[in-house]
Amino acid sequence: MDSYEALRTAVANNDGLRKTTMDTLKKIQGAGRLGVHVRTEISRALESHGLGHLPQELPPNQEDVVRLYLLGSPVADVIKAVLNPSDRGDETLRSIGGSEAEDLLRQIRQLVCG
C-alpha cells in the first residue's frame, strides 16, 4: 500500500473492514516517527479519505494493528452505535437481525473488545 486511495480501495474490497499496521500508515503518511502529531495527521488523512479506525486513538508503536472501516457504511453505523450510545444507536443495534448481522456483530465485538 503506497497511498490513502489504495488503502481505501483495499478496505472497500474487503467488505468495508480491514486490518493494517501502524507501520503501513506511517509509510503512507511519509512520517519518520509515530508521535502524537503524526498520529493526529494520520487520523485526519484517513477521515478525509472516508475511513474510520479502531482503536479511536491510534497507537504509537509501528507493530500495532489497527482496523480500518468505511465511514458511512453499516459497519461504521454499528461502531458508532456501540461507542457513542444514543437512542438512535439503540435502534441501529436493535435492527440487526439474522445470521449475517450476527456475523457483523461478532466482528464488531472483536474490533471493540479485542
PDB file of C-alpha atoms in Angstrom:
ATOM      1  CA  MET A   1       0.000   0.000   0.000  1.00  0.00           C
ATOM      2  CA  ASP A   2       1.503   3.299  -1.005  1.00  0.00           C
ATOM      3  CA  SER A   3      -1.366   5.782  -0.762  1.00  0.00           C
ATOM      4  CA  TYR A   4      -4.530   6.506   1.172  1.00  0.00           C
ATOM      5  CA  GLU A   5      -6.504   5.954  -2.039  1.00  0.00           C
ATOM      6  CA  ALA A   6      -5.056   2.440  -2.408  1.00  0.00           C
ATOM      7  CA  LEU A   7      -5.764   1.777   1.256  1.00  0.00           C
ATOM      8  CA  ARG A   8      -9.393   2.906   0.861  1.00  0.00           C
ATOM      9  CA  THR A   9      -9.786   0.637  -2.159  1.00  0.00           C
ATOM     10  CA  ALA A  10      -8.367  -2.291  -0.166  1.00  0.00           C
ATOM     11  CA  VAL A  11     -10.830  -1.618   2.674  1.00  0.00           C
ATOM     12  CA  ALA A  12     -13.740  -1.366   0.226  1.00  0.00           C
ATOM     13  CA  ASN A  13     -12.684  -4.626  -1.445  1.00  0.00           C
ATOM     14  CA  ASN A  14     -12.662  -6.354   1.952  1.00  0.00           C
ATOM     15  CA  ASP A  15     -16.336  -5.724   2.754  1.00  0.00           C
ATOM     16  CA  GLY A  16     -15.562  -2.348   4.312  1.00  0.00           C
ATOM     17  CA  LEU A  17     -13.297  -3.621   7.087  1.00  0.00           C
ATOM     18  CA  ARG A  18      -9.562  -4.313   7.008  1.00  0.00           C
ATOM     19  CA  LYS A  19      -6.608  -4.679   9.363  1.00  0.00           C
ATOM     20  CA  THR A  20      -3.345  -2.834   8.817  1.00  0.00           C
ATOM     21  CA  THR A  21      -0.326  -1.871  10.858  1.00  0.00           C
ATOM     22  CA  MET A  22       0.736   1.497  12.118  1.00  0.00           C
ATOM     23  CA  ASP A  23       3.931   0.969  10.113  1.00  0.00           C
ATOM     24  CA  THR A  24       1.893   0.910   6.900  1.00  0.00           C
ATOM     25  CA  LEU A  25       0.062   4.082   7.901  1.00  0.00           C
ATOM     26  CA  LYS A  26       3.340   5.748   8.881  1.00  0.00           C
ATOM     27  CA  LYS A  27       4.837   4.953   5.465  1.00  0.00           C
ATOM     28  CA  ILE A  28       1.778   6.214   3.595  1.00  0.00           C
ATOM     29  CA  GLN A  29       1.949   9.413   5.627  1.00  0.00           C
ATOM     30  CA  GLY A  30       5.668   9.723   4.877  1.00  0.00           C
ATOM     31  CA  ALA A  31       6.482  10.141   8.556  1.00  0.00           C
ATOM     32  CA  GLY A  32       9.570   9.102  10.471  1.00  0.00           C
ATOM     33  CA  ARG A  33       8.145   8.611  13.952  1.00  0.00           C
ATOM     34  CA  LEU A  34       4.657   7.971  15.270  1.00  0.00           C
ATOM     35  CA  GLY A  35       4.483  10.898  17.653  1.00  0.00           C
ATOM     36  CA  VAL A  36       1.177  12.367  18.758  1.00  0.00           C
ATOM     37  CA  HIS A  37       1.105  14.956  15.948  1.00  0.00           C
ATOM     38  CA  VAL A  38       1.840  12.369  13.252  1.00  0.00           C
ATOM     39  CA  ARG A  39      -0.899  10.089  14.599  1.00  0.00           C
ATOM     40  CA  THR A  40      -3.329  13.021  14.573  1.00  0.00           C
ATOM     41  CA  GLU A  41      -2.376  13.782  10.958  1.00  0.00           C
ATOM     42  CA  ILE A  42      -2.867  10.126  10.009  1.00  0.00           C
ATOM     43  CA  SER A  43      -6.291  10.075  11.667  1.00  0.00           C
ATOM     44  CA  ARG A  44      -7.335  13.224   9.787  1.00  0.00           C
ATOM     45  CA  ALA A  45      -5.991  11.870   6.499  1.00  0.00           C
ATOM     46  CA  LEU A  46      -7.910   8.625   6.972  1.00  0.00           C
ATOM     47  CA  GLU A  47     -11.101  10.559   7.682  1.00  0.00           C
ATOM     48  CA  SER A  48     -10.580  12.771   4.630  1.00  0.00           C
ATOM     49  CA  HIS A  49     -10.409   9.586   2.551  1.00  0.00           C
ATOM     50  CA  GLY A  50     -13.630   8.208   4.041  1.00  0.00           C
ATOM     51  CA  LEU A  51     -12.004   5.851   6.532  1.00  0.00           C
ATOM     52  CA  GLY A  52     -12.504   5.417  10.254  1.00  0.00           C
ATOM     53  CA  HIS A  53     -10.213   3.490  12.568  1.00  0.00           C
ATOM     54  CA  LEU A  54     -10.143   1.430  15.738  1.00  0.00           C
ATOM     55  CA  PRO A  55      -8.858   1.979  18.278  1.00  0.00           C
ATOM     56  CA  GLN A  56     -10.154   5.521  18.283  1.00  0.00           C
ATOM     57  CA  GLU A  57      -6.742   6.778  19.410  1.00  0.00           C
ATOM     58  CA  LEU A  58      -4.098   5.441  17.061  1.00  0.00           C
ATOM     59  CA  PRO A  59      -1.319   3.597  18.908  1.00  0.00           C
ATOM     60  CA  PRO A  60       2.294   4.830  18.914  1.00  0.00           C
ATOM     61  CA  ASN A  61       4.021   1.542  18.023  1.00  0.00           C
ATOM     62  CA  GLN A  62       4.591   0.681  14.377  1.00  0.00           C
ATOM     63  CA  GLU A  63       3.911  -3.027  15.009  1.00  0.00           C
ATOM     64  CA  ASP A  64       0.439  -2.346  16.407  1.00  0.00           C
ATOM     65  CA  VAL A  65      -2.516  -3.475  14.322  1.00  0.00           C
ATOM     66  CA  VAL A  66      -5.462  -1.173  13.687  1.00  0.00           C
ATOM     67  CA  ARG A  67      -8.760  -1.807  11.991  1.00  0.00           C
ATOM     68  CA  LEU A  68      -9.973   0.480   9.237  1.00  0.00           C
ATOM     69  CA  TYR A  69     -13.571   0.768   8.100  1.00  0.00           C
ATOM     70  CA  LEU A  70     -15.526   2.783   5.561  1.00  0.00           C
ATOM     71  CA  LEU A  71     -17.273   5.791   7.034  1.00  0.00           C
ATOM     72  CA  GLY A  72     -20.985   5.852   6.263  1.00  0.00           C
ATOM     73  CA  SER A  73     -21.142   2.068   5.955  1.00  0.00           C
ATOM     74  CA  PRO A  74     -23.263  -0.321   8.032  1.00  0.00           C
ATOM     75  CA  VAL A  75     -20.092  -1.303   9.909  1.00  0.00           C
ATOM     76  CA  ALA A  76     -19.474   2.364  10.745  1.00  0.00           C
ATOM     77  CA  ASP A  77     -23.075   2.747  11.927  1.00  0.00           C
ATOM     78  CA  VAL A  78     -22.710  -0.176  14.316  1.00  0.00           C
ATOM     79  CA  ILE A  79     -19.339   1.040  15.610  1.00  0.00           C
ATOM     80  CA  LYS A  80     -20.822   4.486  16.215  1.00  0.00           C
ATOM     81  CA  ALA A  81     -23.810   2.942  18.000  1.00  0.00           C
ATOM     82  CA  VAL A  82     -21.550   0.923  20.288  1.00  0.00           C
ATOM     83  CA  LEU A  83     -19.006   3.656  21.037  1.00  0.00           C
ATOM     84  CA  ASN A  84     -21.487   6.535  21.354  1.00  0.00           C
ATOM     85  CA  PRO A  85     -24.663   5.198  22.987  1.00  0.00           C
ATOM     86  CA  SER A  86     -27.839   7.021  21.992  1.00  0.00           C
ATOM     87  CA  ASP A  87     -31.494   6.298  21.314  1.00  0.00           C
ATOM     88  CA  ARG A  88     -30.803   6.290  17.580  1.00  0.00           C
ATOM     89  CA  GLY A  89     -27.831   3.975  18.136  1.00  0.00           C
ATOM     90  CA  ASP A  90     -30.068   1.664  20.144  1.00  0.00           C
ATOM     91  CA  GLU A  91     -32.407   1.491  17.146  1.00  0.00           C
ATOM     92  CA  THR A  92     -29.467   0.633  14.897  1.00  0.00           C
ATOM     93  CA  LEU A  93     -28.420  -2.173  17.215  1.00  0.00           C
ATOM     94  CA  ARG A  94     -31.993  -3.489  17.553  1.00  0.00           C
ATOM     95  CA  SER A  95     -32.450  -3.518  13.787  1.00  0.00           C
ATOM     96  CA  ILE A  96     -29.641  -6.007  13.360  1.00  0.00           C
ATOM     97  CA  GLY A  97     -31.020  -9.499  12.873  1.00  0.00           C
ATOM     98  CA  GLY A  98     -30.269 -12.740  11.078  1.00  0.00           C
ATOM     99  CA  SER A  99     -27.066 -14.709  10.693  1.00  0.00           C
ATOM    100  CA  GLU A 100     -25.335 -12.108   8.506  1.00  0.00           C
ATOM    101  CA  ALA A 101     -25.963  -9.475  11.151  1.00  0.00           C
ATOM    102  CA  GLU A 102     -24.772 -11.845  13.868  1.00  0.00           C
ATOM    103  CA  ASP A 103     -21.515 -12.256  11.969  1.00  0.00           C
ATOM    104  CA  LEU A 104     -21.231  -8.478  11.689  1.00  0.00           C
ATOM    105  CA  LEU A 105     -21.853  -8.057  15.411  1.00  0.00           C
ATOM    106  CA  ARG A 106     -19.239 -10.702  16.169  1.00  0.00           C
ATOM    107  CA  GLN A 107     -16.720  -8.808  14.027  1.00  0.00           C
ATOM    108  CA  ILE A 108     -17.599  -5.508  15.700  1.00  0.00           C
ATOM    109  CA  ARG A 109     -17.328  -7.072  19.147  1.00  0.00           C
ATOM    110  CA  GLN A 110     -13.889  -8.404  18.203  1.00  0.00           C
ATOM    111  CA  LEU A 111     -12.835  -4.952  16.988  1.00  0.00           C
ATOM    112  CA  VAL A 112     -14.081  -3.101  20.035  1.00  0.00           C
ATOM    113  CA  CYS A 113     -13.181  -5.635  22.718  1.00  0.00           C
ATOM    114  CA  GLY A 114     -10.008  -7.013  21.172  1.00  0.00           C
TER     115      GLY A 114
END
